[in-house]
Coordinates of C-alpha atoms in Angstrom, one line a residue:
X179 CA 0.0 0.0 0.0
X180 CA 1.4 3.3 -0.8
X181 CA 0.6 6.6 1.1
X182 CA -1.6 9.2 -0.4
X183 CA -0.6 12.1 -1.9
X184 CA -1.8 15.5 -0.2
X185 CA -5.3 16.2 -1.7
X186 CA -5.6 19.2 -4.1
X187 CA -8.6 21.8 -4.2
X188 CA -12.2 20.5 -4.7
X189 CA -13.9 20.7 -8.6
X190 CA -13.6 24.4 -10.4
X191 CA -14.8 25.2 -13.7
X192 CA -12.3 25.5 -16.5
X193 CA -10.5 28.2 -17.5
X194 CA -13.4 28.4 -20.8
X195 CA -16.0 29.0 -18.1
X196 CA -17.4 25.4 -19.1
X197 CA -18.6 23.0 -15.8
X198 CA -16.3 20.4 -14.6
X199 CA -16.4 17.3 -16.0
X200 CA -19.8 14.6 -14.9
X201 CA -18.6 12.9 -11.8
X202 CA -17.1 9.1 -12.2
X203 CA -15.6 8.2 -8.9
X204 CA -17.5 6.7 -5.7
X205 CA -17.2 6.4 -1.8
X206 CA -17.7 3.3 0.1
X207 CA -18.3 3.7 3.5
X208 CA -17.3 0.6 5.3
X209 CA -18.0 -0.2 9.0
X210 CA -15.0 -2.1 9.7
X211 CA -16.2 -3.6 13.2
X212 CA -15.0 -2.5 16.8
X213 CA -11.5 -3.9 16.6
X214 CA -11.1 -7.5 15.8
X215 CA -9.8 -7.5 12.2
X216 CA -12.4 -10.3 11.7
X217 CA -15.4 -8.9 12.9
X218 CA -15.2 -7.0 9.4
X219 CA -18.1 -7.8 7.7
X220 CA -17.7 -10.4 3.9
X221 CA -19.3 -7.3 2.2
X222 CA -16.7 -4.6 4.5
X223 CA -13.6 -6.9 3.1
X224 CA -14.5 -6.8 -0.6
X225 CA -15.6 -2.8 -0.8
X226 CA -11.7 -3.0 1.0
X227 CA -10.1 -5.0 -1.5
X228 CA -11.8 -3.3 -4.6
X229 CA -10.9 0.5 -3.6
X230 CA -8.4 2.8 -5.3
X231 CA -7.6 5.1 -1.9
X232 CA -8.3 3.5 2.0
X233 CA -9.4 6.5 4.4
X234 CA -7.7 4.6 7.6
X235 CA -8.5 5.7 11.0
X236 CA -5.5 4.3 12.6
X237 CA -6.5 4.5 16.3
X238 CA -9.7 3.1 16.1
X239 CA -9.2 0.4 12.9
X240 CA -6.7 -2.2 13.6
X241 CA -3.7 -2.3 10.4
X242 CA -5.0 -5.8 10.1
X243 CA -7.9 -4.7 8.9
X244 CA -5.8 -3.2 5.9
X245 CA -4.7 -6.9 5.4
X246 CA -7.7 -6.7 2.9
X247 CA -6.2 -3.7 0.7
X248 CA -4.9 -4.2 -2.3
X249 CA -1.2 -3.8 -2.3
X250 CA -1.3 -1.2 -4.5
X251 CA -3.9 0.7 -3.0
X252 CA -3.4 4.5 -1.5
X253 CA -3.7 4.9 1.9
X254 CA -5.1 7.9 3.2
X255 CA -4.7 8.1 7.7
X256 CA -7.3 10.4 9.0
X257 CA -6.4 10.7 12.2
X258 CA -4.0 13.7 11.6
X259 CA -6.2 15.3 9.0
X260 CA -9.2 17.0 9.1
X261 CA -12.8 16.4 7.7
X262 CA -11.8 19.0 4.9
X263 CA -8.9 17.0 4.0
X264 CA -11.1 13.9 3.6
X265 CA -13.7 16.1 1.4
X266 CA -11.1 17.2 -0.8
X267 CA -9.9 13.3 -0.9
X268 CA -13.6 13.0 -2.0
X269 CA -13.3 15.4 -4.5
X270 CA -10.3 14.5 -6.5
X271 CA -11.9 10.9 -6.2
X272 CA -14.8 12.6 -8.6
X273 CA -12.0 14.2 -10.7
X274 CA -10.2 10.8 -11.4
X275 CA -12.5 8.5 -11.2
X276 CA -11.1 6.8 -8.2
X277 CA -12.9 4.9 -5.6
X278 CA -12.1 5.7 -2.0
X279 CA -12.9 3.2 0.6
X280 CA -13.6 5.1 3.8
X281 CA -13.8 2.7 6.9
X282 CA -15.4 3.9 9.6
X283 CA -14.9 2.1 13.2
X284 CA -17.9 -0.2 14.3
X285 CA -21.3 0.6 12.8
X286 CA -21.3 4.1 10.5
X287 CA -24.7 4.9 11.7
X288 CA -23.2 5.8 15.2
X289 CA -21.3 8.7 16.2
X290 CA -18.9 8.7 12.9
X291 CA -18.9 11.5 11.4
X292 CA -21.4 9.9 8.7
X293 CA -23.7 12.9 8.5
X294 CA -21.1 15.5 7.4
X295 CA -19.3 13.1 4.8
X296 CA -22.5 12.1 2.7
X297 CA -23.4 15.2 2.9
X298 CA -20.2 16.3 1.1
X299 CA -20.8 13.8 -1.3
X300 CA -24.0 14.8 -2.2
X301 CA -22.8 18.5 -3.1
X302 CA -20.4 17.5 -5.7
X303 CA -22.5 14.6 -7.4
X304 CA -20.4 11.7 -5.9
X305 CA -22.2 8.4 -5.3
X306 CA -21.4 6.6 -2.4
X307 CA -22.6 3.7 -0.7
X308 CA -22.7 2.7 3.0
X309 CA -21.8 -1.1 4.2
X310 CA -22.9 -1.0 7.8
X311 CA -21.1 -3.5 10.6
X312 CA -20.4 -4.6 14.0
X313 CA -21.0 -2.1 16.3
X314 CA -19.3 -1.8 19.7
X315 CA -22.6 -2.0 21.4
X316 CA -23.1 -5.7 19.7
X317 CA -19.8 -6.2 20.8
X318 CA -19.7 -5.4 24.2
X319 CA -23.2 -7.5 24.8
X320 CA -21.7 -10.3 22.9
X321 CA -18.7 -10.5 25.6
X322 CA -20.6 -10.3 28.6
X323 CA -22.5 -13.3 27.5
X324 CA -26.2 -11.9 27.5
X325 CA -28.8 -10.4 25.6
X326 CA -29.6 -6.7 26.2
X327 CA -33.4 -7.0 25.8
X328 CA -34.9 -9.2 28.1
X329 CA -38.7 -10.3 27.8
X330 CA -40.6 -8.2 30.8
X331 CA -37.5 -6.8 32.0
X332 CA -36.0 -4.3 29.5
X333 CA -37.7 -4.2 26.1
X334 CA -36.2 -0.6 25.1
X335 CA -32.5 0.5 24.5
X336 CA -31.5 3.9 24.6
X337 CA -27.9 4.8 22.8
X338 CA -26.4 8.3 24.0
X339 CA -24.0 10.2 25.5
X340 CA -23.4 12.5 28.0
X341 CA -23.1 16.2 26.8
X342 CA -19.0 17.0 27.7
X343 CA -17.0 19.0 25.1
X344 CA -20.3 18.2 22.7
X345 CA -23.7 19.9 23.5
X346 CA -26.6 17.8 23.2
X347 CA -29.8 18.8 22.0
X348 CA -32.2 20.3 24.8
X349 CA -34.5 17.5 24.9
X350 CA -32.3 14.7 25.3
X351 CA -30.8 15.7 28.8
X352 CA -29.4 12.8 30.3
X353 CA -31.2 12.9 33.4
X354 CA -34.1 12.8 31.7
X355 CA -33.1 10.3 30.1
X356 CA -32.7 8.0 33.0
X357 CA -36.1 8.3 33.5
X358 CA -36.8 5.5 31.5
X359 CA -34.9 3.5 33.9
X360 CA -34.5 1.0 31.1
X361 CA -31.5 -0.5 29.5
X362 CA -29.1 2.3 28.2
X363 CA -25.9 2.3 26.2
X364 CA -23.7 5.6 27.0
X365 CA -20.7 6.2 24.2
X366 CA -17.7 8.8 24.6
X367 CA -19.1 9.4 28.3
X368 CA -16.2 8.5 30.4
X369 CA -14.0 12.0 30.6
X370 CA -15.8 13.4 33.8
X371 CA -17.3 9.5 36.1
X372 CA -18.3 11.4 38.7
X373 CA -21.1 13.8 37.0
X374 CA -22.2 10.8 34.8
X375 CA -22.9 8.8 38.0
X376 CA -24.6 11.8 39.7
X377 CA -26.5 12.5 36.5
X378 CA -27.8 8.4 36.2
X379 CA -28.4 8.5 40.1
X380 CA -30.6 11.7 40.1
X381 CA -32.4 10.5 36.8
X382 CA -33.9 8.0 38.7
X383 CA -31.6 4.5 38.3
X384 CA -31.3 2.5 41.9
X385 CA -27.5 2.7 43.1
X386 CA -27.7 -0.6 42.9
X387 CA -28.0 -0.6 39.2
X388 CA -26.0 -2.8 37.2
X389 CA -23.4 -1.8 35.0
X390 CA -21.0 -3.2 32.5
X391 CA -17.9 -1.3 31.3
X392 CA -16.1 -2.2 27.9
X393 CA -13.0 -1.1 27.2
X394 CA -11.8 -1.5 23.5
X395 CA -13.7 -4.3 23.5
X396 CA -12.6 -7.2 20.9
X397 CA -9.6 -5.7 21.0
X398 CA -6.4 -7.6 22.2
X399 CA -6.1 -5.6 25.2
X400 CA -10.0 -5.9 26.1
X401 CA -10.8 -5.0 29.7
X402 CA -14.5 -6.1 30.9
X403 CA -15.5 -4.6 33.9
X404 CA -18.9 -5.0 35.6
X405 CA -20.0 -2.6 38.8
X406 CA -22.9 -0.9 41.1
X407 CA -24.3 2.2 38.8
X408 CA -22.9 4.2 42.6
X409 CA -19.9 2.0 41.8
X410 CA -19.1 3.5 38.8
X411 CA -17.1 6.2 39.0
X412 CA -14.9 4.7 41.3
X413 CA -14.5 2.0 39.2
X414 CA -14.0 4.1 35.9
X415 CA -10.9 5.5 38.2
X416 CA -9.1 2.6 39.5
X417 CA -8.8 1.2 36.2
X418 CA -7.8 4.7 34.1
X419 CA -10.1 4.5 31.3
X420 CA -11.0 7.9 30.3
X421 CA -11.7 7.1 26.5
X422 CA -12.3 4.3 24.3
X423 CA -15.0 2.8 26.4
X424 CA -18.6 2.2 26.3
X425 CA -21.1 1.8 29.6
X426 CA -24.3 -0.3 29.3
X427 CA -26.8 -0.4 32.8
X428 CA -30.1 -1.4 33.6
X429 CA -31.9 -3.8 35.1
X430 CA -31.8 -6.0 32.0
X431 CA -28.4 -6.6 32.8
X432 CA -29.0 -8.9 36.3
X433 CA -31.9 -10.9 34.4
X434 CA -30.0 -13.9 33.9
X435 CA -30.9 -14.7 37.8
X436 CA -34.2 -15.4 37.1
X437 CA -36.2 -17.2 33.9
X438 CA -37.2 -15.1 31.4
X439 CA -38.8 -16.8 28.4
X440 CA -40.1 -14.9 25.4
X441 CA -43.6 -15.1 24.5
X442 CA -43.4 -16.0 21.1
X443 CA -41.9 -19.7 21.7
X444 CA -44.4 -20.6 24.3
X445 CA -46.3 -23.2 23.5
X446 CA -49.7 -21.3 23.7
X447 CA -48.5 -18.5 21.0
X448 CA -49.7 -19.8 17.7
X449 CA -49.0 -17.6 14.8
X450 CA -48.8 -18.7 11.1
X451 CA -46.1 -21.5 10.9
X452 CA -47.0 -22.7 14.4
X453 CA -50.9 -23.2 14.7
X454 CA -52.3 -23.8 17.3
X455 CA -56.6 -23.9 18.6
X456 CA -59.1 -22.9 15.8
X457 CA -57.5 -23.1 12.0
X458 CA -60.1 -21.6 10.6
X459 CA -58.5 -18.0 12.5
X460 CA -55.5 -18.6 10.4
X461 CA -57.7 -18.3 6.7
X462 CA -58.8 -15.1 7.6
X463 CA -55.7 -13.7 6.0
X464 CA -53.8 -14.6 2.8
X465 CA -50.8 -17.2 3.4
X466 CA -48.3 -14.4 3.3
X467 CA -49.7 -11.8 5.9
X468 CA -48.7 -12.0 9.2
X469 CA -51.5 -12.2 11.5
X470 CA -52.5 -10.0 14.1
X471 CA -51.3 -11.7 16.8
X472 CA -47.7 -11.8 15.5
X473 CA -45.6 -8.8 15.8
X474 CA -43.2 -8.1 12.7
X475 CA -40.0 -9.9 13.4
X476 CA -41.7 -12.3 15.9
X477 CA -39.0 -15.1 15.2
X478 CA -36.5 -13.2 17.2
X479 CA -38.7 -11.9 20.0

């Protein structure tokens, strides 16, 4: 892999006053997983292997990852550039025809700079495509062993983060949040423990709360930490982790002391490939509808 040149000015008509040439480049956005090189996806690896230019964010994709490159493909760090030096990466990508492989650390649908990107793209007429992936939070639930939606328990999950050197909008306060008091996900919340414990406390979580802290999960040095929610900052402390780490709590996450069986295996839930009292409830609809009593996506309830 050789390293990129430095990116040049975006599209400008020509000297003749006639528009710049009809775009013939792309951009793949690839969610290359949360750190294991193989928790790329078969569709991440081959967007990969096909591109002209890699956008590589070194501290967050592993260089196995670029394993998957082609040898002679450009590589392009973004760590030590700025989101103007990727559009303008973007643009000469238009110019030439190139495609540019932009990974992206777990899923690109959270927190990765996704919005600004496409929206670059968009402006100067380049197509793009996004190839989603592993998330951290599918990660991190994945390691601890349990599922994060439990049947009675905890049938919402709320993703956020705690408003530090990043407002948040006015309506999704974090306290208020908490209100839910169900299963919640924080990301890039770890720089000040002691206010994100306060703010979880006063929201309305027990202090006995349980919590579950990953740290670069899937990642060789993974640290798995689980804690009291009045434990946490404490706990976010002794073990230095002030970034790179993601916090799940809620009750779902002590469930596996007690059975918890989902409703749609029990043997009195019928729907249409399990029937069960009257058939003729199940001709009421046409063989391809899903009746009433099953909710859409039922087999994984």
């Amino acid at each position: 892999m050789t390293d990129a040149p430095a990116p040049t000015p975006d599209d400008a008509p020509a000297s003749d006053g006639t528009p710049a040439a009809a775009p013939t480049g792309r951009v793949v956005f690839v969610g290359a997983g949360p750190g294991a090189a193989d928790l790329i996806t078969l569709r991440g690896a081959q967007a990969l292997a096909a591109a002209d230019v890699v956008v590589w964010p070194r501290s967050l994709v592993p260089p196995e990852v670029m394993e998957h490159a082609r040898a002679d493909a450009e590589v392009f760090t973004s760590d030590d550039h700025t989101l103007e030096d990727v559009i303008q990466l973007f643009a000469r990508a238009r110019r030439e025809g190139l495609t540019v492989c932009r990974l992206q650390s777990g899923d690109p649908s959270i927190y990765a700079t996704l919005h600004e990107q496409i929206n670059a793209c968009r402006r100067m007429g380049l197509p793009y495509e996004i190839v989603p992936g592993v998330g951290s939070l599918s990660a991190l639930a994945a390691a601890l062993g349990q599922e994060l939606t439990v049947p009675e328990v905890a049938q919402s999950l709320i993703l956020t983060r705690r408003a530090v050197r990043v407002p948040m909008p006015e309506n999704e306060d974090l306290v208020g949040l908490a209100g839910h008091g169900t299963t919640m996900a924080l990301y890039l919340s770890v720089r000040r423990p002691r206010e994100l414990q306060a703010d979880l406390l006063s929201g309305g979580y027990a202090p006995e709360t349980p919590v579950a802290i990953g740290f670069r999960v899937s990642w060789p040095d993974e640290l798995l930490l689980r804690c009291r929610l009045d434990e946490l900052a404490a706990t976010l402390k002794e073990h230095r982790i002030t970034t790179q780490a993601l916090i799940v709590l809620g009750p779902g996450l002590a469930a596996d002391e007690e059975e918890r069986r989902s409703h749609v295996y029990r043997p009195t839930y019928g729907h249409r490939y399990r029937r069960l009292g009257s058939p003729q409830r199940y001709k009421q609809a046409p063989a391809d509808a899903t009746p009433a009593d099953e909710p859409p996506g039922a087999s994984g309830a």
